[in-house]
Short mmCIF file of C-alpha atoms and ligand atoms in Angstrom, two decimals:
data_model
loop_
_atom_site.label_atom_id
_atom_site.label_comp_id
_atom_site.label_asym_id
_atom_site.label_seq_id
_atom_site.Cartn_x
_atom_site.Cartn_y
_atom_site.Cartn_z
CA UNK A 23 210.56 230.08 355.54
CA UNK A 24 212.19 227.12 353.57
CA UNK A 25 210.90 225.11 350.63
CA UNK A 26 209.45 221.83 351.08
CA UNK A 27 212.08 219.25 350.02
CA UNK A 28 212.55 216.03 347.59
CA UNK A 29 215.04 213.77 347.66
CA UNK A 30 213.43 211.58 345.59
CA UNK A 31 213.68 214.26 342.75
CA UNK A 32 217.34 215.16 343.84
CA UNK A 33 217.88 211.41 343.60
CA UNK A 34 216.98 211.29 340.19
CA UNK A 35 218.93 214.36 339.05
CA UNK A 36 222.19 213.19 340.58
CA UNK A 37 221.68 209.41 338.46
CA UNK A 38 220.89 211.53 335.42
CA UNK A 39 224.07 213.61 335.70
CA UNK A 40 225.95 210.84 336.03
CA UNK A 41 224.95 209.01 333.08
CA UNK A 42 224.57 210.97 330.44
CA UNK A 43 227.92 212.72 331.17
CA UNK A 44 227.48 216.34 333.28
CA UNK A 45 228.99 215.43 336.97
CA UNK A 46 230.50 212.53 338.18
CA UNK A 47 232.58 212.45 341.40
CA UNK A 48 236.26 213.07 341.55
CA UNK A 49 238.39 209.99 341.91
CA UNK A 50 235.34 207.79 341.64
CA UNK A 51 237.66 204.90 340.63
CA UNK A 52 239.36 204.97 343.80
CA UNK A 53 236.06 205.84 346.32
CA UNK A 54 236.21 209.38 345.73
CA UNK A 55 237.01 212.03 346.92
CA UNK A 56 234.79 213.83 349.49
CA UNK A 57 233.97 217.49 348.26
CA UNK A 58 235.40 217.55 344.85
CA UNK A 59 233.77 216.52 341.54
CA UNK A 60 234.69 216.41 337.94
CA UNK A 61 232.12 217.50 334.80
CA UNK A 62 231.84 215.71 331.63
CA UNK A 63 231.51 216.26 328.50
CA UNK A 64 227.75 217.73 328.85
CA UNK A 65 228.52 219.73 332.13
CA UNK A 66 231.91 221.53 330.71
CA UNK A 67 229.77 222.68 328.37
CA UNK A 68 226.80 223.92 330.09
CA UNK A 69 229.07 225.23 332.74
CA UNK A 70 231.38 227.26 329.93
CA UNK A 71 227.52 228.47 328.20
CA UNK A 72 226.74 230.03 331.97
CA UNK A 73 230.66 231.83 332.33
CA UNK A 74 230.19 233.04 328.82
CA UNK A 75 227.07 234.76 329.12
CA UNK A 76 228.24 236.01 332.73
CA UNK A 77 230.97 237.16 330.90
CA UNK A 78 229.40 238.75 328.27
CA UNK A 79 226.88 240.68 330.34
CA UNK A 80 229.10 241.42 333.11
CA UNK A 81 232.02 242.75 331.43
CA UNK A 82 231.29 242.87 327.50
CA UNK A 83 228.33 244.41 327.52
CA UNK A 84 228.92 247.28 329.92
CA UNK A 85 231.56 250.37 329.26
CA UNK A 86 232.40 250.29 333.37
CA UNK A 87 233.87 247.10 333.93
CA UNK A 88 236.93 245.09 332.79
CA UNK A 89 238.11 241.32 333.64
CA UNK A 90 240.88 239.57 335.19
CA UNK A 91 242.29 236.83 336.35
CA UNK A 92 244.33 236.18 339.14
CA UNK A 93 246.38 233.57 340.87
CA UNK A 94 245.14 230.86 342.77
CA UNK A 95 248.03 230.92 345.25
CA UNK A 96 247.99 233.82 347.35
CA UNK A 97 250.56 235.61 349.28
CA UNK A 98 249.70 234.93 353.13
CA UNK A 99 249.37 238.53 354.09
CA UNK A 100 246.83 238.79 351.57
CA UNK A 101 244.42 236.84 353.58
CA UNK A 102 245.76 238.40 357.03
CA UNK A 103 245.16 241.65 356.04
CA UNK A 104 241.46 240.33 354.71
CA UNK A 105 240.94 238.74 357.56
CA UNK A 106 240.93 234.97 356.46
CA UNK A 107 243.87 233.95 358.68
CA UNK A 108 242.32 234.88 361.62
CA UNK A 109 238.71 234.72 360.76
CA UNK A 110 237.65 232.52 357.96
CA UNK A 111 236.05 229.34 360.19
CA UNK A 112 233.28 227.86 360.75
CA UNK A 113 232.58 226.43 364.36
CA UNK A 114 233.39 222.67 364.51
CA UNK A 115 231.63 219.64 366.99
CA UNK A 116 232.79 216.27 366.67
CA UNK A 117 229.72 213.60 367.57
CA UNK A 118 231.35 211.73 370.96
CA UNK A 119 228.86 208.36 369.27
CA UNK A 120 230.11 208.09 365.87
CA UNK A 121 232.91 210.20 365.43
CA UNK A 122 232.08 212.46 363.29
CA UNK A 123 233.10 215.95 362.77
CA UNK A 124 229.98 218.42 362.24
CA UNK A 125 229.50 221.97 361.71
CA UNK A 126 227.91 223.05 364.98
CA UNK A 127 224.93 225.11 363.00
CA UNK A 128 224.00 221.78 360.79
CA UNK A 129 223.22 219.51 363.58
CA UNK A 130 219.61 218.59 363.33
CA UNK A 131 217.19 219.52 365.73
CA UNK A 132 214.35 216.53 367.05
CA UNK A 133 212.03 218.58 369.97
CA UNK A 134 214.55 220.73 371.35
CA UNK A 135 217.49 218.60 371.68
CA UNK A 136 220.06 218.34 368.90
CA UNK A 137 221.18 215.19 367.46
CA UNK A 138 223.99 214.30 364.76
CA UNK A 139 222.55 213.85 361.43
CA UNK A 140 224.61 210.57 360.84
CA UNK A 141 223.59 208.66 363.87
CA UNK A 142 220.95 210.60 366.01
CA UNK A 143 223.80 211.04 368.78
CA UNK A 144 223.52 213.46 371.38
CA UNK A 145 226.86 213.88 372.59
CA UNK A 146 229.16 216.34 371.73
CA UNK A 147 232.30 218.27 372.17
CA UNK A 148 232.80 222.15 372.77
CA UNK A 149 232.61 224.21 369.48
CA UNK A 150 236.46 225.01 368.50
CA UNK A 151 236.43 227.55 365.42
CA UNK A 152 238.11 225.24 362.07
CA UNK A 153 239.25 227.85 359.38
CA UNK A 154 238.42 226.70 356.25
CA UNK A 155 241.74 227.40 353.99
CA UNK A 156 243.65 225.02 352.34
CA UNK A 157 247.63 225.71 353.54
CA UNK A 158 250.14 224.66 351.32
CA UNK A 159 253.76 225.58 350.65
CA UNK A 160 255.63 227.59 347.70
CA UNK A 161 258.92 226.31 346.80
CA UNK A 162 261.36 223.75 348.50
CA UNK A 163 261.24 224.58 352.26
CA UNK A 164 258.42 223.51 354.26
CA UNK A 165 258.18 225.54 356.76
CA UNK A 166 256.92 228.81 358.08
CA UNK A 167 257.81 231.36 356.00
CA UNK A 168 256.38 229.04 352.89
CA UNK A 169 252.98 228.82 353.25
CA UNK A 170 250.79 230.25 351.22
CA UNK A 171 247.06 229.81 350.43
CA UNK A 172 244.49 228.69 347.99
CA UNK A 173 242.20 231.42 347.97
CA UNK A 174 238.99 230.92 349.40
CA UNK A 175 237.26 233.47 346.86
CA UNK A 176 238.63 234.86 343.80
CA UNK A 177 238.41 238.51 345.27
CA UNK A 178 240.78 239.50 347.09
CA UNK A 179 243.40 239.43 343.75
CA UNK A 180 241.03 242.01 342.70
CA UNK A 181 241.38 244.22 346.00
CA UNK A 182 245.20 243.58 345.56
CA UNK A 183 245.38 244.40 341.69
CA UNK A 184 242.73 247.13 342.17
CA UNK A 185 245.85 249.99 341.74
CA UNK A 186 247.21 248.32 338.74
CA UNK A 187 243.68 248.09 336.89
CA UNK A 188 242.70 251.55 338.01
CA UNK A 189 245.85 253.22 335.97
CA UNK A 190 245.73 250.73 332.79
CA UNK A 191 242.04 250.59 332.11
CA UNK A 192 241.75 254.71 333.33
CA UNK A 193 237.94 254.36 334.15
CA UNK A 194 236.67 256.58 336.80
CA UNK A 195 234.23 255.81 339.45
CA UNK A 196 231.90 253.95 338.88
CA UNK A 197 233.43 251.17 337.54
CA UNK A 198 234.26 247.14 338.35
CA UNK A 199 236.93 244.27 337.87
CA UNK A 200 235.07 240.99 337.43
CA UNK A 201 236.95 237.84 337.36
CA UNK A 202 235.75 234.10 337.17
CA UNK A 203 237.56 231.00 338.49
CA UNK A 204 237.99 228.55 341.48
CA UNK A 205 238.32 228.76 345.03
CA UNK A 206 239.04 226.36 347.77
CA UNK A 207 237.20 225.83 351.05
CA UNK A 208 237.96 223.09 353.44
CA UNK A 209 234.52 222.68 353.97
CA UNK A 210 233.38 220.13 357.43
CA UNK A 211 230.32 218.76 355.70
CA UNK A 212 230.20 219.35 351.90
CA UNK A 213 227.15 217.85 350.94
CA UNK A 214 223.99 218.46 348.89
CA UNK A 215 226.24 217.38 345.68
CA UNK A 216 227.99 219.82 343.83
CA UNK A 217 226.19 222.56 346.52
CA UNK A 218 228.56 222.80 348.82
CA UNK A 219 232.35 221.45 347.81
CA UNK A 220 235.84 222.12 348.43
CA UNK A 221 236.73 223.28 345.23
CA UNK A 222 234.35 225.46 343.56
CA UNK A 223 234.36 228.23 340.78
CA UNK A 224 232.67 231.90 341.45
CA UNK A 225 232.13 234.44 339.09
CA UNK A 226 232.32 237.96 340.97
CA UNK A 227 232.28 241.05 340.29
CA UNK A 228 233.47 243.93 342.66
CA UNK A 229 232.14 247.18 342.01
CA UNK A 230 233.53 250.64 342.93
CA UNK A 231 231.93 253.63 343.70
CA UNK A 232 231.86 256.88 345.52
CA UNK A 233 230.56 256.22 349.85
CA UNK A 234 227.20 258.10 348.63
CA UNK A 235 226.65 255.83 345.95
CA UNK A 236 226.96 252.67 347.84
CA UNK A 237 223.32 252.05 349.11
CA UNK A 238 221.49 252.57 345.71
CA UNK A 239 224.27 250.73 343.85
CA UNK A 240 223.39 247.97 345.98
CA UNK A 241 219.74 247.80 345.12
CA UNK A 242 221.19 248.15 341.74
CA UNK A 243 223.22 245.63 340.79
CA UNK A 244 220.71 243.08 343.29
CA UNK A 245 218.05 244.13 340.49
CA UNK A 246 220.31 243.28 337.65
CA UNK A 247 221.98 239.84 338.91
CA UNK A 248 217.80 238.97 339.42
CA UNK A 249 217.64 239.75 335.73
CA UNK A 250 220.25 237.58 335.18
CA UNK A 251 218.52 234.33 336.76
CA UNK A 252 215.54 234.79 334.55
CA UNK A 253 217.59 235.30 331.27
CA UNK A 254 219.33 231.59 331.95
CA UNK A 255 216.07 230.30 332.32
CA UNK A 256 215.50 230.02 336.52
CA UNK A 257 211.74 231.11 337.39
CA UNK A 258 211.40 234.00 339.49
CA UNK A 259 209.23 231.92 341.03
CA UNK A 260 211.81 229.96 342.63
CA UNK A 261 214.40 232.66 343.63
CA UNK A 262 214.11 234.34 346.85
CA UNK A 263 215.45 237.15 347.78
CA UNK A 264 216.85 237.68 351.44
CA UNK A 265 217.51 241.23 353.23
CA UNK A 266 220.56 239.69 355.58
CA UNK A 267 219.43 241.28 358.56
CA UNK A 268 222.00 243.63 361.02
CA UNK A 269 223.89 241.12 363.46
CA UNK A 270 224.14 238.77 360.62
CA UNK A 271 226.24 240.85 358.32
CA UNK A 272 229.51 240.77 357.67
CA UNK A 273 230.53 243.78 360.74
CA UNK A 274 231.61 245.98 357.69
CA UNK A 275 228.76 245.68 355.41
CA UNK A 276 226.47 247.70 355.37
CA UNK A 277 223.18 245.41 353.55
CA UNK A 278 223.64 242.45 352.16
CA UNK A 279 221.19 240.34 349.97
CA UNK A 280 221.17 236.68 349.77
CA UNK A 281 219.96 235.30 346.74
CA UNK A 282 218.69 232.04 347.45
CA UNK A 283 217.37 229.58 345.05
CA UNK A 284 214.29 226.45 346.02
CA UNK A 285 216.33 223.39 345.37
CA UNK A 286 215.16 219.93 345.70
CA UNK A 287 217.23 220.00 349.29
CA UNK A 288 215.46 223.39 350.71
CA UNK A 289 215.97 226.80 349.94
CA UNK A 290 220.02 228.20 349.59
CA UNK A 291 222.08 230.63 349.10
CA UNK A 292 223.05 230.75 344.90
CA UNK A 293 224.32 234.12 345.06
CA UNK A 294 225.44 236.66 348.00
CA UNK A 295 225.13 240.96 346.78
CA UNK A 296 227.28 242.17 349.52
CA UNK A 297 227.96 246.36 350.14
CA UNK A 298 231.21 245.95 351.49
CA UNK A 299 231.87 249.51 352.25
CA UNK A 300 235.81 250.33 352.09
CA UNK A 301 236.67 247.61 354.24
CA UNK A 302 239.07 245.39 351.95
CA UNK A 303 241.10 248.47 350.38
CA UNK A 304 241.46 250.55 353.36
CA UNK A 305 242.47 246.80 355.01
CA UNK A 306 244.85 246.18 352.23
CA UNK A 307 246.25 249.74 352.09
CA UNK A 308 246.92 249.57 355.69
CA UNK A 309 248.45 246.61 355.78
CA UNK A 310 250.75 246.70 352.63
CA UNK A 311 251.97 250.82 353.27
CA UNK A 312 251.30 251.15 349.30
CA UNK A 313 247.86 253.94 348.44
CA UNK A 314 245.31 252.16 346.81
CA UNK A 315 243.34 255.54 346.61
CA UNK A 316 241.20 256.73 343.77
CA UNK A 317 242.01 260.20 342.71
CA UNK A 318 239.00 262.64 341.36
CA UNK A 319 240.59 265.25 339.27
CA UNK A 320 237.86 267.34 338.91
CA UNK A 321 237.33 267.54 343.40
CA UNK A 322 241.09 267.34 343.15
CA UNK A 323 240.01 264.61 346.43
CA UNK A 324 241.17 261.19 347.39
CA UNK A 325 239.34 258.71 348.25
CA UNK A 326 239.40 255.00 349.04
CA UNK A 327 236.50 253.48 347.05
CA UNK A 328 233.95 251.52 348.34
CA UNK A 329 232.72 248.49 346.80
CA UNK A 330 229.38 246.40 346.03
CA UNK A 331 230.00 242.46 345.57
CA UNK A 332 227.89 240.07 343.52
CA UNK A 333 229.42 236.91 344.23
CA UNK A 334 228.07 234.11 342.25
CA UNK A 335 228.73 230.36 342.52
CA UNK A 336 229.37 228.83 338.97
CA UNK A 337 228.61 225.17 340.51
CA UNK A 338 225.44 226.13 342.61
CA UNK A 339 224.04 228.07 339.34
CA UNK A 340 224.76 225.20 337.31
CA UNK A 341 223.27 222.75 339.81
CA UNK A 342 220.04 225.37 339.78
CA UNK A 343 219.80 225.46 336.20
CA UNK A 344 219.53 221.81 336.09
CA UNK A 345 217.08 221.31 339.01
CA UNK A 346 215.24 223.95 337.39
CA UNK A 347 215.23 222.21 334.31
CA UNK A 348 214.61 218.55 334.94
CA UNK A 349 211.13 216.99 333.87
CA UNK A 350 209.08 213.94 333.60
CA UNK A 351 206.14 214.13 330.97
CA UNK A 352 205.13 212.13 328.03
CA UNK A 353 205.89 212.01 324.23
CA UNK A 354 204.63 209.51 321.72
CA UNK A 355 207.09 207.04 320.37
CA UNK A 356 207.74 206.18 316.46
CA UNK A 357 204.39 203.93 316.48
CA UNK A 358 202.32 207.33 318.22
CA UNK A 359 202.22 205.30 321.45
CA UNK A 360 202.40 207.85 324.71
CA UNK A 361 205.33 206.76 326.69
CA UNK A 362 207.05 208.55 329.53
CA UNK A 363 210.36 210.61 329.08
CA UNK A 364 212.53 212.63 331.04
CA UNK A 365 213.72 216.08 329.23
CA UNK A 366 215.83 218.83 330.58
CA UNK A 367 214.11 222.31 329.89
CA UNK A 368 217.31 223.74 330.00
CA UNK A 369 217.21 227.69 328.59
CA UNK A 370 218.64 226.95 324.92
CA UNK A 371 221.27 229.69 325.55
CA UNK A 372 222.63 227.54 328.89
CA UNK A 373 222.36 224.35 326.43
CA UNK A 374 225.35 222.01 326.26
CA UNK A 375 224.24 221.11 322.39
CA UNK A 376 221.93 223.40 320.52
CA UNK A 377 220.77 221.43 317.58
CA UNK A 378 220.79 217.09 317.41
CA UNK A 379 220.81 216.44 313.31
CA UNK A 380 218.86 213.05 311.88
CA UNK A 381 219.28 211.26 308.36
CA UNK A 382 215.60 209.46 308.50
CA UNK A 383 217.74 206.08 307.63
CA UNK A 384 221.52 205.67 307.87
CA UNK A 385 221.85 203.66 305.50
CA UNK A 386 220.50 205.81 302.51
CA UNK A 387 223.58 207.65 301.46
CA UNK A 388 221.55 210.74 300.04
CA UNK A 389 220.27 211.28 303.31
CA UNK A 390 222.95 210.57 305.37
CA UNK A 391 225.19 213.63 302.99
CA UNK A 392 222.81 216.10 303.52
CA UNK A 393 222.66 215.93 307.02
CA UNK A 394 226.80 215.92 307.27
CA UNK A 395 225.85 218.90 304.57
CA UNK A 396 223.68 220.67 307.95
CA UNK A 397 226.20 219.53 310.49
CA UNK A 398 229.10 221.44 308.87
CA UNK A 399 226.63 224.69 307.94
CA UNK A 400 225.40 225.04 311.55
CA UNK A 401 228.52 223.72 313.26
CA UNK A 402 230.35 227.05 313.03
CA UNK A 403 227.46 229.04 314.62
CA UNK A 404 226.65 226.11 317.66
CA UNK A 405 227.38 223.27 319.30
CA UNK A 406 225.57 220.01 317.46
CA UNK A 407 225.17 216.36 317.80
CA UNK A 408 224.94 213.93 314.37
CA UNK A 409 223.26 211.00 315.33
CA UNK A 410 222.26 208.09 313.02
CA UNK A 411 221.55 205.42 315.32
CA UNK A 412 217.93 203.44 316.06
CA UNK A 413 214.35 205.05 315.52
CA UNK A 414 214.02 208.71 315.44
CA UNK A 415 212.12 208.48 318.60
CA UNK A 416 214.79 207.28 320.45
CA UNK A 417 216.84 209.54 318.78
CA UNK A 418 214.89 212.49 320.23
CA UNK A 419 214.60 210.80 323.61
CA UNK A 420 218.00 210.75 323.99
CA UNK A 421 218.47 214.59 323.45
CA UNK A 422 215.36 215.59 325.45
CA UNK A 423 217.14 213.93 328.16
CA UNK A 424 220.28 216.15 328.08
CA UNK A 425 218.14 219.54 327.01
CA UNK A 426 219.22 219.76 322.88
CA UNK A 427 215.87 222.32 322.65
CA UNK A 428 216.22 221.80 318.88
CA UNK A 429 216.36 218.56 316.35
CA UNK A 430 216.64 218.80 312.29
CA UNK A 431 215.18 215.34 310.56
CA UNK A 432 215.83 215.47 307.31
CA UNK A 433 213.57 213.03 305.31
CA UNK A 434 213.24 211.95 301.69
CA UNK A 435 211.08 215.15 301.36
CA UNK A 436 214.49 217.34 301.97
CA UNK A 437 215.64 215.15 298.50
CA UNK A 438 212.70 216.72 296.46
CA UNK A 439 211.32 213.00 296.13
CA UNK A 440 207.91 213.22 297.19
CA UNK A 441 207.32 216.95 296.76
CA UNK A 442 210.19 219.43 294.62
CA UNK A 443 208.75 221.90 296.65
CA UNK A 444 209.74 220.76 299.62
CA UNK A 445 213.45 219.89 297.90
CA UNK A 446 216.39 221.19 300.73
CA UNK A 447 213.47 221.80 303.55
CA UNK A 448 213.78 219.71 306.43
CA UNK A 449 211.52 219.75 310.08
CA UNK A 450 213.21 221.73 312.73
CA UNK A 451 211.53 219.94 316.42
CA UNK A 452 211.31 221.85 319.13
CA UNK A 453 212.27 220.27 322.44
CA UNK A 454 209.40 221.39 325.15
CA UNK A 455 206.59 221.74 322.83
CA UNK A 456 207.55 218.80 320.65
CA UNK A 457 206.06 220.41 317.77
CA UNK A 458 207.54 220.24 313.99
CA UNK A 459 208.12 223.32 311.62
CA UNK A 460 209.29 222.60 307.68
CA UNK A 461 212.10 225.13 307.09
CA UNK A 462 214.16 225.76 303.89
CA UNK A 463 217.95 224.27 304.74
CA UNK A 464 219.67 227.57 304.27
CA UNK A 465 217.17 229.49 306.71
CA UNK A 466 218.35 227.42 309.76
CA UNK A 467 221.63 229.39 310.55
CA UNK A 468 219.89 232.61 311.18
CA UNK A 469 216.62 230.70 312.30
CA UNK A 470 218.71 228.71 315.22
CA UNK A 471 221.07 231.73 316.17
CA UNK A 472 218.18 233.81 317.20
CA UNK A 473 216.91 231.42 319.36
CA UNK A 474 220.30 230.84 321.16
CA UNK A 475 221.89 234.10 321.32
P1 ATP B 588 227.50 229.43 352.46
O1 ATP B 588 226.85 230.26 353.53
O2 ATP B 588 226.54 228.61 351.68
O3 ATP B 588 228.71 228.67 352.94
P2 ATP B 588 228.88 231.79 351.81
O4 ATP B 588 227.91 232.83 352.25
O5 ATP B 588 230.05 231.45 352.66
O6 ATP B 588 228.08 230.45 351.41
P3 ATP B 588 230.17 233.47 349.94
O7 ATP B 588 231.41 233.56 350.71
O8 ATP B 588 229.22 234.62 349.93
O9 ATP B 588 229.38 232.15 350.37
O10 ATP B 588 230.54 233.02 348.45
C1 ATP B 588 229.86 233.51 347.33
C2 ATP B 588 229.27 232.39 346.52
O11 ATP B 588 230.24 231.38 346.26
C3 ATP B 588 228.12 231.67 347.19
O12 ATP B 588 226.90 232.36 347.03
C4 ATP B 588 228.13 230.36 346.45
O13 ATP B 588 227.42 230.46 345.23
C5 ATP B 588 229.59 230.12 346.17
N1 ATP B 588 230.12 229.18 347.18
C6 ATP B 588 230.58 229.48 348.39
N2 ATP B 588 230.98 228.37 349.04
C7 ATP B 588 230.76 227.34 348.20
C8 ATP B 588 230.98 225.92 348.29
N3 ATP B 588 231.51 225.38 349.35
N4 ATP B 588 230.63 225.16 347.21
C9 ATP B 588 230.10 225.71 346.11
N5 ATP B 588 229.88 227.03 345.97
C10 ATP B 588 230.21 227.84 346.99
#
């Protein structure tokens, strides 16, 4: 089943990223280039909120796994002995009408005949399998015995380091290396914006465990990742979970789940759960002569480990989280008037700024102190925004739009001028329900970092 789609909606989310400052495309200056795409100064920092907290509650959190981070360019027989060389491709038509080169299970289908989805075409060449690795060289010589890769997935440096982790972190089974960073697929259609591109981030995690423990491990750590989704703020609701059926499976693995989230475009993959049995040590072992065995010295028996993968996409969450988040409502302007605005619901841990800060009037110096007085209390806890420009209204507008969930005003009533009760109190607005609470000045740290932790 897939989810209805709207490209209006997806329309609007890509012109909002773009101007307020979370994605714009790579090399726009020069047309672009096709696949790749550069975040600003809003999407770094959503993106780093969502690797932090992955971070925390995949590694720092949890006495069974450690981090690391490997190399982007990888040794050739690496990726042989993974099977990438020979087997990392997706099967590639070219449209005889316009040229075009198409993944042969994207073409669209129109009452049983398949047509290219740029010009309706219906001519087309064999299938050829395209591997998807970008080849470059190391060092002067280009030739041969130069090439290495750019990894198309960040784990195989952890199947390759897996003997060097195992004897300096001395954990015992069960236990898992995590790592975040990029990887590089020469993708034939990347599309769908930041979806599907050539260069991408994943945060993954491969855990180890004993054959027996593989099955319910896997149900494991599917439940957990779930958990994870609804702690960065994407409904349940809109998550789906998919039991990859046999025949579809990687040959090795034994179940895989699909995570798949309802995106404006249709339903996707955001997250693959993967048991991949012992495939990529015993592969590795084989193929490099050195043991990459895990010795239990209570059995006094060796074993090669076998492994459960939850591979994440840093990019597709981020994209999720902000599909997720994007709405239309209404919120009254300085004169009370209803007028329409567009706000991010983003989860105020994911946020790129936590808390905007307002001086009523910038030109009243009083006011204007205090609030630089807020920015530096708060600014060691969170990210904030001063802003002293045009009618608090506006003001708000512009950091609904971008998902601030909180704004601090702070009024002649913070000087003690109308009320000395209310002296050093200012109103703390919350984003989605737009409501105001009057809280002392020095209550905000611990107020603000509960509600972002
Ligand atoms: P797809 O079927 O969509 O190509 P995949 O099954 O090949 O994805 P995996 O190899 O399981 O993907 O990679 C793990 C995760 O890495 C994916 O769930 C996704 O979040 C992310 N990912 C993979 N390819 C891309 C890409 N081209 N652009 C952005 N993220 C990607």
């Amino acid at each position: 089943m897939s989810a209805p789609t709207d490209a209006q909606r997806m329309e609007k989310i890509v012109s909002l990223c773009k101007r307020r400052g979370f994605i714009f495309q790579s090399s726009e200056i020069y047309g672009g280039l096709n696949g790749a795409w550069d975040y600003g100064p809003l999407g770094v920092e959503l993106k780093r909120n969502l690797k932090n907290y992955w971070w925390r509650i995949m590694v720092h959190d949890r006495d069974d796994v450690v981090g690391m981070d490997g190399a982007i360019l990888t040794h050739p027989a690496v990726l042989k002995a993974s099977g990438h060389v020979e087997g990392f491709s997706d099967p590639m038509i070219d449209c005889r009408t316009c040229k075009a080169h198409l993944r042969a299970d994207q073409l669209v289908e129109k009452k049983g005949v398949k047509q290219c989805p740029n010009c309706g075409g219906k001519d087309f060449t064999e299938a050829r399998q395209f591997n998807l690795m970008f080849e470059t060289h190391v060092g002067a010589a280009a030739d041969e015995s130069s090439i290495a890769y750019l990894r198309p997935e960040t784990a195989q440096s952890i199947f390759v380091q897996f003997k060097n982790i195992l004897e300096v972190s001395r954990k015992k089974l069960p236990f898992g290396i995590a790592q975040i960073g990029k990887a590089f697929r020469n993708e034939i259609n990347p599309r769908n914006f930041t979806f599907r591109s050539r260069e991408f981030e994943q945060m993954e995690l491969e855990y180890f465990c004993r054959p027996e423990q593989g099955m319910e491990l896997l149900e494991y750590w599917k439940e957990e990742r779930l958990k994870f989704y609804d702690n960065i703020g994407i409904s349940r609701a809109n998550l789906h979970v998919l039991n990859v059926p046999d025949g579809e499976r990687a040959f090795y693995s034994k179940g895989t789940y699909d995570i798949e989230y309802d995106f404006p475009f249709g339903r996707q993959e955001l997250e693959g759960v993967a048991y991949r049995t012992d495939y990529d040590l015993s592969q590795h072992q084989k193929a490099s002569g050195k043991s990459l065995e895990y010795f239990n010295e209570e059995t006094k028996e060796r074993i090669i480990p076998h492994v459960i993968e939850p591979s994440a996409g840093v990019d597709r969450t981020v994209l999720a989280m902000i599909c997720e988040a994007y709405a239309e409502d209404e919120a009254p302007n300085d004169k009370g008037a209803m007028e329409s605005r567009i706000v991010l619901r983003l989860h105020p841990r994911m946020a790129p700024v936590k808390c905007a800060i307002f001086p009523l009037l910038k030109n009243k110096e009083a006011l204007v102190a205090k609030a630089k007085e807020i920015v530096a209390l708060l600014r060691p806890d969170m990210a904030v925004f001063y802003d002293e420009t045009g009618a608090i209204g506006r003001r708000y507008r512009r950091q609904d739009e971008i998902g601030t969930p909180f704004g601090v005003t702070i009024d002649f009533e913070t000087l003690g001028e109308k009320d000395p009760g209310l002296r050093d109190t200012v109103t703390l607005r919350d984003r989605d329900s737009m409501k105001q609470e009057r809280v002392a000045i020095q209550d905000l740290p611990v107020i603000l970092r509960e509600r972002i932790r």
